[in-house]
Structure formats: C-alpha cells, structure tokens
C-alpha cells in the first residue's frame, strides 16, 4: 500500500500502475465531495492485482467497481462484481448499463498503446542507445516528475525489441523502498521508472539513465563497452528519426520497421554459428573475429549473441 496514490503524494492522478515480484498492481483513485452512503469518506483508492499486463482492462473494471461501491456504500457490491467478472468474463456498469468484458481488451493491443515516435523525437539519434540497451538486455532507468508521462514511456520501450514481446521487464513506478530496490537488483535487465530525480545518482541501478525532463540519456561509465556505436547503429538511428518525423508513419509502423532490422541482425548473427556442414555449432569470439568485422561490430555482436543465448558453451 506504500504505492497507493493517497499515501505517496500523487493523488491527483486517477490511474496508476506498476509491477513488483511479477505481479501488476493498479490503483484507481477518486475523491468524494459528498456521499450519503459514505459520509466520512473523502477519497477512495481501489487496487487490482494481476499477473498479466493489461492496464486498460484493469482501469475499466476498477472504475465500475468504484462506482458500485460509491452507490452502495458497501464492499459487498464490489465483491459481487469481481465474482461476475471472474466467472462470466464481464461486469456491468449500473450507472450506464454498459457492459465491460475482458474480450474487449485484447492483451495484445495493450502492447501497442505506445508513444514510440515521441520518444524518438525527444532524443533524436541518441534514441539508439535505448534500443541497444534493451537489445543487449541491460538495465534502463527512466525519470520524469510527471507520473502519466513516466508510465506511458516505460510501457513503450519494450516495443523497441518487439521480437521478445516481453513486458515483464517493465517496472514503471518504482520507489526507493528496500524491497523494491532489492528485487530490481536481482534482475539482469529491466526498464524501471522513477519520479525521484535523485535516482540519477544511483549508478548501481542502471546502465543507461533516460531523463525525460531534460531530454538526455546518460551512460553509466561502467557500462560504456556495451554502447560503442558503429555504422550499423548510426544507420538504424537515422532511419528511426526519419520515420518518427514522418507524419504519415504510425507508431506501429515504426515498431515494424525496427523489428525487421532487428530480425535481419539476429538472422545474420545466427548464420555465423553454422559450420561448413550446415550444423549449428554456436557462436564464439573467434567465430566473430574470423569475419573481419570492425572492433565495434565485434563487441556488439558478441554481447548480442549472449543476450540471445547463441554463445557456444
């Protein structure tokens, strides 16, 4: 409950969500000016915990639950709504008669509610650093003092590595609570959002620091070897900026563009591990060196091979 908006000073935001220990939590919060059923209550924050990433579904369902509670003044109505949702897959909004059904909120659509073009426009060609960090499974910390912006950007970043479709790496609303920090440190890769600007000083937590307020990306000095940019990176960076600045190109098309380039990179990398007999023998540093790549490209491909579990044991 430390993350409840009413307890942590962000009660002006009606919907907040995050992840901890592989569970997603969602807070739907309303203030009450006058309610005969709840005369002593001035605000309510309802929390929904889920194993799956689907914020829009939880927000819609939670809003219905809150309306029901405000009307009845008893949590029994909320429990009834939950049981209906659990057993029948829908819940009815008594105030409007509208039906909220889980089928209307395809979890695949939740992965594409993104602002990728805005992120690229904000950072320009340096957005390639975020792509490289996620592709190599590094640690990304994102800062903004606006919680809505923080949530939207953090949920967007995994789309840069669409071939994995892994939103479990996202913890968009993280605090300096010991339990949260310890859980974060146990993870080899993540996208963690903070509203506390002092997180920039915590270099033990990140490989790159993404400052949404200033539009700057900082590389941890201890992680510089992972972010050597070569010709390939520059070409991808330029293509991303061009796509982001094209009004006719959608976020989803940018994802498709980048996913295609990523697929080509990984396919070419996998081909290095196939021997003369056509057998997958795995990839080693010697394999990469034998192809006469530049030092920067060798470094990138080896780290990518590790990230994609292609390295020969």
Coordinates of C-alpha atoms in Angstrom, one line a residue:
X1 CA 0.0 0.0 0.0
X2 CA 3.0 2.3 0.0
X3 CA 2.4 2.8 -3.7
X4 CA -1.2 4.0 -3.1
X5 CA -1.6 7.5 -4.7
X6 CA -3.3 8.7 -1.5
X7 CA -0.3 7.7 0.5
X8 CA 2.6 8.8 -1.7
X9 CA 1.6 12.3 -2.8
X10 CA 0.3 11.7 -6.3
X11 CA -3.4 11.6 -5.5
X12 CA -4.1 14.0 -8.5
X13 CA -3.6 11.0 -10.8
X14 CA -6.7 8.9 -11.1
X15 CA -5.0 5.8 -12.5
X16 CA -1.5 4.5 -11.6
X17 CA 0.0 1.1 -12.1
X18 CA 3.3 -0.7 -11.7
X19 CA 4.9 -4.1 -11.2
X20 CA 6.5 -5.9 -8.3
X21 CA 7.6 -9.5 -7.9
X22 CA 6.0 -10.5 -11.2
X23 CA 2.6 -9.0 -10.3
X24 CA 1.0 -5.9 -11.8
X25 CA -0.8 -3.6 -9.4
X26 CA -3.3 -0.9 -10.5
X27 CA -4.7 1.9 -8.4
X28 CA -7.9 3.7 -9.4
X29 CA -8.5 6.7 -7.2
X30 CA -11.4 9.1 -6.8
X31 CA -12.1 12.0 -4.5
X32 CA -15.6 12.3 -2.9
X33 CA -17.1 15.7 -2.2
X34 CA -20.4 14.3 -0.7
X35 CA -21.9 10.9 -0.5
X36 CA -24.7 9.9 1.9
X37 CA -23.6 6.3 1.9
X38 CA -20.0 7.2 2.9
X39 CA -20.3 10.4 4.9
X40 CA -16.9 10.2 6.5
X41 CA -15.0 9.3 3.3
X42 CA -13.2 11.9 1.2
X43 CA -11.3 9.7 -1.2
X44 CA -11.1 6.1 -2.3
X45 CA -8.3 4.2 -4.0
X46 CA -9.1 0.7 -5.3
X47 CA -6.2 -1.7 -6.1
X48 CA -6.4 -4.5 -8.6
X49 CA -3.5 -7.1 -8.8
X50 CA -3.0 -9.1 -11.9
X51 CA -0.4 -11.5 -13.3
X52 CA -1.0 -10.1 -16.8
X53 CA -0.2 -6.7 -18.4
X54 CA -3.4 -5.1 -19.4
X55 CA -3.7 -1.7 -17.7
X56 CA -6.8 -0.6 -19.8
X57 CA -8.8 -3.6 -18.7
X58 CA -8.0 -3.1 -15.1
X59 CA -8.8 0.6 -15.3
X60 CA -12.2 0.0 -16.9
X61 CA -13.1 -2.8 -14.4
X62 CA -11.8 -0.8 -11.4
X63 CA -13.9 2.2 -12.4
X64 CA -17.0 0.1 -12.5
X65 CA -16.2 -1.4 -9.1
X66 CA -15.7 2.1 -7.6
X67 CA -19.0 3.3 -9.0
X68 CA -20.7 0.3 -7.5
X69 CA -19.1 0.9 -4.1
X70 CA -19.9 4.6 -4.1
X71 CA -23.6 3.8 -4.9
X72 CA -24.0 1.0 -2.3
X73 CA -21.6 2.1 0.4
X74 CA -20.5 -1.5 1.0
X75 CA -17.7 -3.6 -0.4
X76 CA -20.1 -6.5 -1.0
X77 CA -21.2 -5.0 -4.3
X78 CA -17.5 -4.8 -5.4
X79 CA -17.0 -8.5 -4.5
X80 CA -20.1 -9.4 -6.4
X81 CA -18.8 -7.5 -9.4
X82 CA -15.4 -9.3 -9.1
X83 CA -17.1 -12.7 -9.0
X84 CA -19.2 -11.9 -12.0
X85 CA -16.1 -10.9 -13.9
X86 CA -14.2 -14.0 -12.8
X87 CA -16.9 -16.5 -13.6
X88 CA -18.6 -14.9 -16.6
X89 CA -15.9 -12.6 -18.1
X90 CA -17.8 -9.3 -17.8
X91 CA -19.1 -6.7 -15.3
X92 CA -22.0 -4.3 -15.7
X93 CA -21.8 -0.6 -15.0
X94 CA -25.1 0.0 -13.1
X95 CA -25.0 3.8 -13.7
X96 CA -24.9 3.5 -17.5
X97 CA -25.9 -0.1 -18.3
X98 CA -22.7 -0.6 -20.2
X99 CA -21.0 -4.0 -20.2
X100 CA -17.3 -4.2 -19.6
X101 CA -16.0 -7.5 -20.9
X102 CA -12.5 -8.9 -20.9
X103 CA -12.8 -9.8 -24.6
X104 CA -13.0 -6.1 -25.4
X105 CA -9.5 -5.6 -24.0
X106 CA -7.2 -7.9 -26.0
X107 CA -3.9 -8.0 -24.2
X108 CA -2.0 -7.9 -27.5
X109 CA -3.5 -4.4 -28.0
X110 CA -2.1 -3.3 -24.7
X111 CA 1.4 -3.9 -26.0
X112 CA 0.8 -1.4 -28.8
X113 CA -0.6 1.5 -26.8
X114 CA 2.8 3.3 -27.1
X115 CA 4.4 6.7 -27.8
X116 CA 7.5 5.5 -29.7
X117 CA 7.6 8.4 -32.2
X118 CA 7.5 10.9 -29.3
X119 CA 10.4 9.1 -27.6
X120 CA 12.5 9.1 -30.8
X121 CA 11.7 12.8 -31.4
X122 CA 12.7 13.7 -27.9
X123 CA 16.1 12.1 -28.0
X124 CA 16.8 12.1 -31.8
X125 CA 19.6 9.8 -32.9
X126 CA 20.5 9.1 -29.3
X127 CA 17.3 7.0 -29.0
X128 CA 19.5 4.2 -30.5
X129 CA 21.1 4.0 -27.0
X130 CA 17.8 2.8 -25.5
X131 CA 17.4 0.3 -28.4
X132 CA 20.9 -1.0 -27.8
X133 CA 20.4 -1.3 -24.0
X134 CA 17.2 -3.3 -24.4
X135 CA 18.6 -5.4 -27.3
X136 CA 21.6 -6.4 -25.1
X137 CA 19.4 -6.9 -22.1
X138 CA 20.8 -4.1 -20.0
X139 CA 19.3 -2.0 -17.2
X140 CA 17.4 1.1 -18.1
X141 CA 16.2 3.7 -15.5
X142 CA 13.7 6.3 -16.7
X143 CA 13.0 9.6 -14.8
X144 CA 10.1 12.0 -15.1
X145 CA 8.3 14.1 -12.4
X146 CA 5.1 13.5 -14.3
X147 CA 3.7 10.1 -13.5
X148 CA 1.5 9.8 -16.6
X149 CA 4.4 10.5 -18.9
X150 CA 6.6 8.0 -16.9
X151 CA 4.0 5.2 -17.2
X152 CA 3.5 5.8 -20.9
X153 CA 7.1 5.9 -21.9
X154 CA 8.1 2.9 -19.8
X155 CA 5.4 0.8 -21.3
X156 CA 6.6 1.9 -24.7
X157 CA 10.2 0.9 -24.5
X158 CA 9.9 -2.9 -24.8
X159 CA 8.4 -2.3 -28.2
X160 CA 11.9 -1.5 -29.4
X161 CA 12.7 -5.2 -29.1
X162 CA 9.4 -6.4 -30.4
X163 CA 10.8 -9.9 -31.2
X164 CA 10.7 -10.7 -27.5
X165 CA 7.3 -9.2 -26.6
X166 CA 8.4 -9.2 -23.0
X167 CA 6.7 -6.6 -20.8
X168 CA 7.7 -8.4 -17.7
X169 CA 10.9 -6.3 -17.7
X170 CA 8.9 -3.1 -17.0
X171 CA 8.5 -1.6 -13.5
X172 CA 7.1 1.8 -14.5
X173 CA 6.5 3.1 -11.0
X174 CA 9.5 2.3 -8.7
X175 CA 10.4 3.9 -5.4
X176 CA 13.5 3.6 -3.1
X177 CA 11.7 1.1 -0.8
X178 CA 14.3 -1.5 0.1
X179 CA 12.1 -4.4 -1.1
X180 CA 11.6 -2.8 -4.5
X181 CA 15.3 -1.9 -4.9
X182 CA 16.5 -5.4 -3.9
X183 CA 14.0 -7.0 -6.2
X184 CA 15.2 -4.7 -9.0
X185 CA 18.9 -5.5 -8.4
X186 CA 18.2 -9.3 -8.7
X187 CA 17.0 -8.7 -12.3
X188 CA 19.7 -8.7 -15.1
X189 CA 17.6 -6.4 -17.3
X190 CA 14.7 -4.0 -16.8
X191 CA 13.0 -0.7 -17.5
X192 CA 12.4 1.0 -14.2
X193 CA 10.6 4.3 -13.9
X194 CA 11.2 6.8 -11.0
X195 CA 9.6 10.1 -10.1
X196 CA 12.5 10.9 -7.7
X197 CA 15.3 12.8 -9.6
X198 CA 18.0 11.6 -7.2
X199 CA 17.8 8.2 -8.9
X200 CA 20.4 9.6 -11.4
X201 CA 22.9 9.4 -8.6
X202 CA 22.2 5.7 -8.1
X203 CA 24.6 4.4 -10.7
X204 CA 24.4 1.0 -9.1
X205 CA 20.9 0.7 -10.6
X206 CA 21.4 1.4 -14.2
X207 CA 23.4 1.0 -17.4
X208 CA 21.7 4.0 -19.0
X209 CA 19.7 6.8 -17.4
X210 CA 16.9 8.2 -19.5
X211 CA 15.9 11.7 -18.4
X212 CA 12.5 12.6 -19.9
X213 CA 12.5 16.1 -18.3
X214 CA 15.8 17.2 -19.9
X215 CA 15.7 15.0 -23.0
X216 CA 19.0 13.5 -22.1
X217 CA 20.4 10.0 -22.0
X218 CA 23.4 9.2 -19.7
X219 CA 25.5 6.1 -20.0
X220 CA 26.9 4.7 -16.8
X221 CA 30.8 4.8 -17.1
X222 CA 31.0 1.2 -16.0
X223 CA 28.7 0.2 -19.0
X224 CA 30.4 2.1 -21.8
X225 CA 31.7 -1.1 -23.5
X226 CA 28.1 -2.0 -24.4
X227 CA 27.3 1.3 -26.1
X228 CA 30.0 1.7 -28.7
X229 CA 28.2 2.9 -31.7
X230 CA 29.2 1.8 -35.2
X231 CA 28.0 2.2 -38.7
X232 CA 25.0 -0.2 -38.2
X233 CA 23.8 1.7 -35.2
X234 CA 24.0 5.1 -37.0
X235 CA 22.1 3.8 -40.0
X236 CA 19.3 2.5 -37.7
X237 CA 19.3 5.7 -35.7
X238 CA 18.9 7.8 -38.8
X239 CA 16.1 5.6 -40.2
X240 CA 14.2 5.8 -36.8
X241 CA 14.5 9.6 -36.7
X242 CA 13.2 9.9 -40.3
X243 CA 10.3 7.6 -39.6
X244 CA 9.4 9.4 -36.3
X245 CA 9.4 12.8 -38.2
X246 CA 7.1 11.5 -40.9
X247 CA 3.5 12.4 -40.1
X248 CA 2.2 9.6 -42.3
X249 CA 4.1 6.9 -40.3
X250 CA 2.4 5.5 -37.2
X251 CA 4.0 4.2 -34.0
X252 CA 3.1 0.7 -35.1
X253 CA 4.8 1.1 -38.4
X254 CA 8.0 2.3 -36.6
X255 CA 7.8 -0.9 -34.5
X256 CA 7.5 -2.9 -37.6
X257 CA 10.4 -1.1 -39.3
X258 CA 12.7 -1.7 -36.3
X259 CA 11.5 -5.3 -35.8
X260 CA 12.5 -6.0 -39.4
X261 CA 16.0 -4.6 -38.9
X262 CA 16.4 -6.5 -35.6
X263 CA 15.3 -9.7 -37.3
X264 CA 17.9 -9.2 -40.0
X265 CA 20.7 -8.6 -37.5
X266 CA 19.8 -11.7 -35.4
X267 CA 19.4 -13.9 -38.5
X268 CA 22.9 -12.8 -39.8
X269 CA 24.3 -13.4 -36.4
X270 CA 22.8 -16.9 -36.2
X271 CA 24.3 -17.7 -39.6
X272 CA 27.8 -17.1 -38.1
X273 CA 27.3 -20.1 -35.8
X274 CA 26.6 -22.6 -38.7
X275 CA 29.6 -24.7 -39.7
X276 CA 30.6 -25.9 -43.1
X277 CA 28.3 -29.0 -42.6
X278 CA 25.3 -26.8 -42.0
X279 CA 25.2 -27.7 -38.3
X280 CA 24.6 -25.0 -35.7
X281 CA 27.8 -25.1 -33.8
X282 CA 27.2 -22.0 -31.7
X283 CA 29.0 -18.6 -31.7
X284 CA 32.3 -17.7 -30.1
X285 CA 34.5 -14.6 -30.1
X286 CA 36.8 -16.5 -32.5
X287 CA 33.9 -17.0 -34.9
X288 CA 33.1 -13.3 -34.9
X289 CA 36.7 -12.3 -35.3
X290 CA 37.2 -14.6 -38.3
X291 CA 34.7 -12.5 -40.3
X292 CA 36.8 -9.3 -40.2
X293 CA 34.2 -7.1 -38.6
X294 CA 35.3 -3.8 -37.0
X295 CA 36.2 -3.9 -33.3
X296 CA 33.0 -2.0 -32.5
X297 CA 30.9 -4.5 -34.5
X298 CA 32.7 -7.5 -33.0
X299 CA 31.9 -6.1 -29.5
X300 CA 28.2 -5.5 -30.3
X301 CA 27.7 -8.9 -32.0
X302 CA 29.3 -10.8 -29.1
X303 CA 27.1 -9.1 -26.5
X304 CA 24.1 -9.6 -28.7
X305 CA 24.9 -13.3 -29.0
X306 CA 25.0 -13.6 -25.2
X307 CA 21.7 -11.7 -25.0
X308 CA 20.1 -14.1 -27.5
X309 CA 21.6 -17.2 -25.9
X310 CA 23.6 -18.0 -29.1
X311 CA 27.0 -18.4 -27.5
X312 CA 28.6 -21.8 -27.5
X313 CA 29.2 -23.2 -24.0

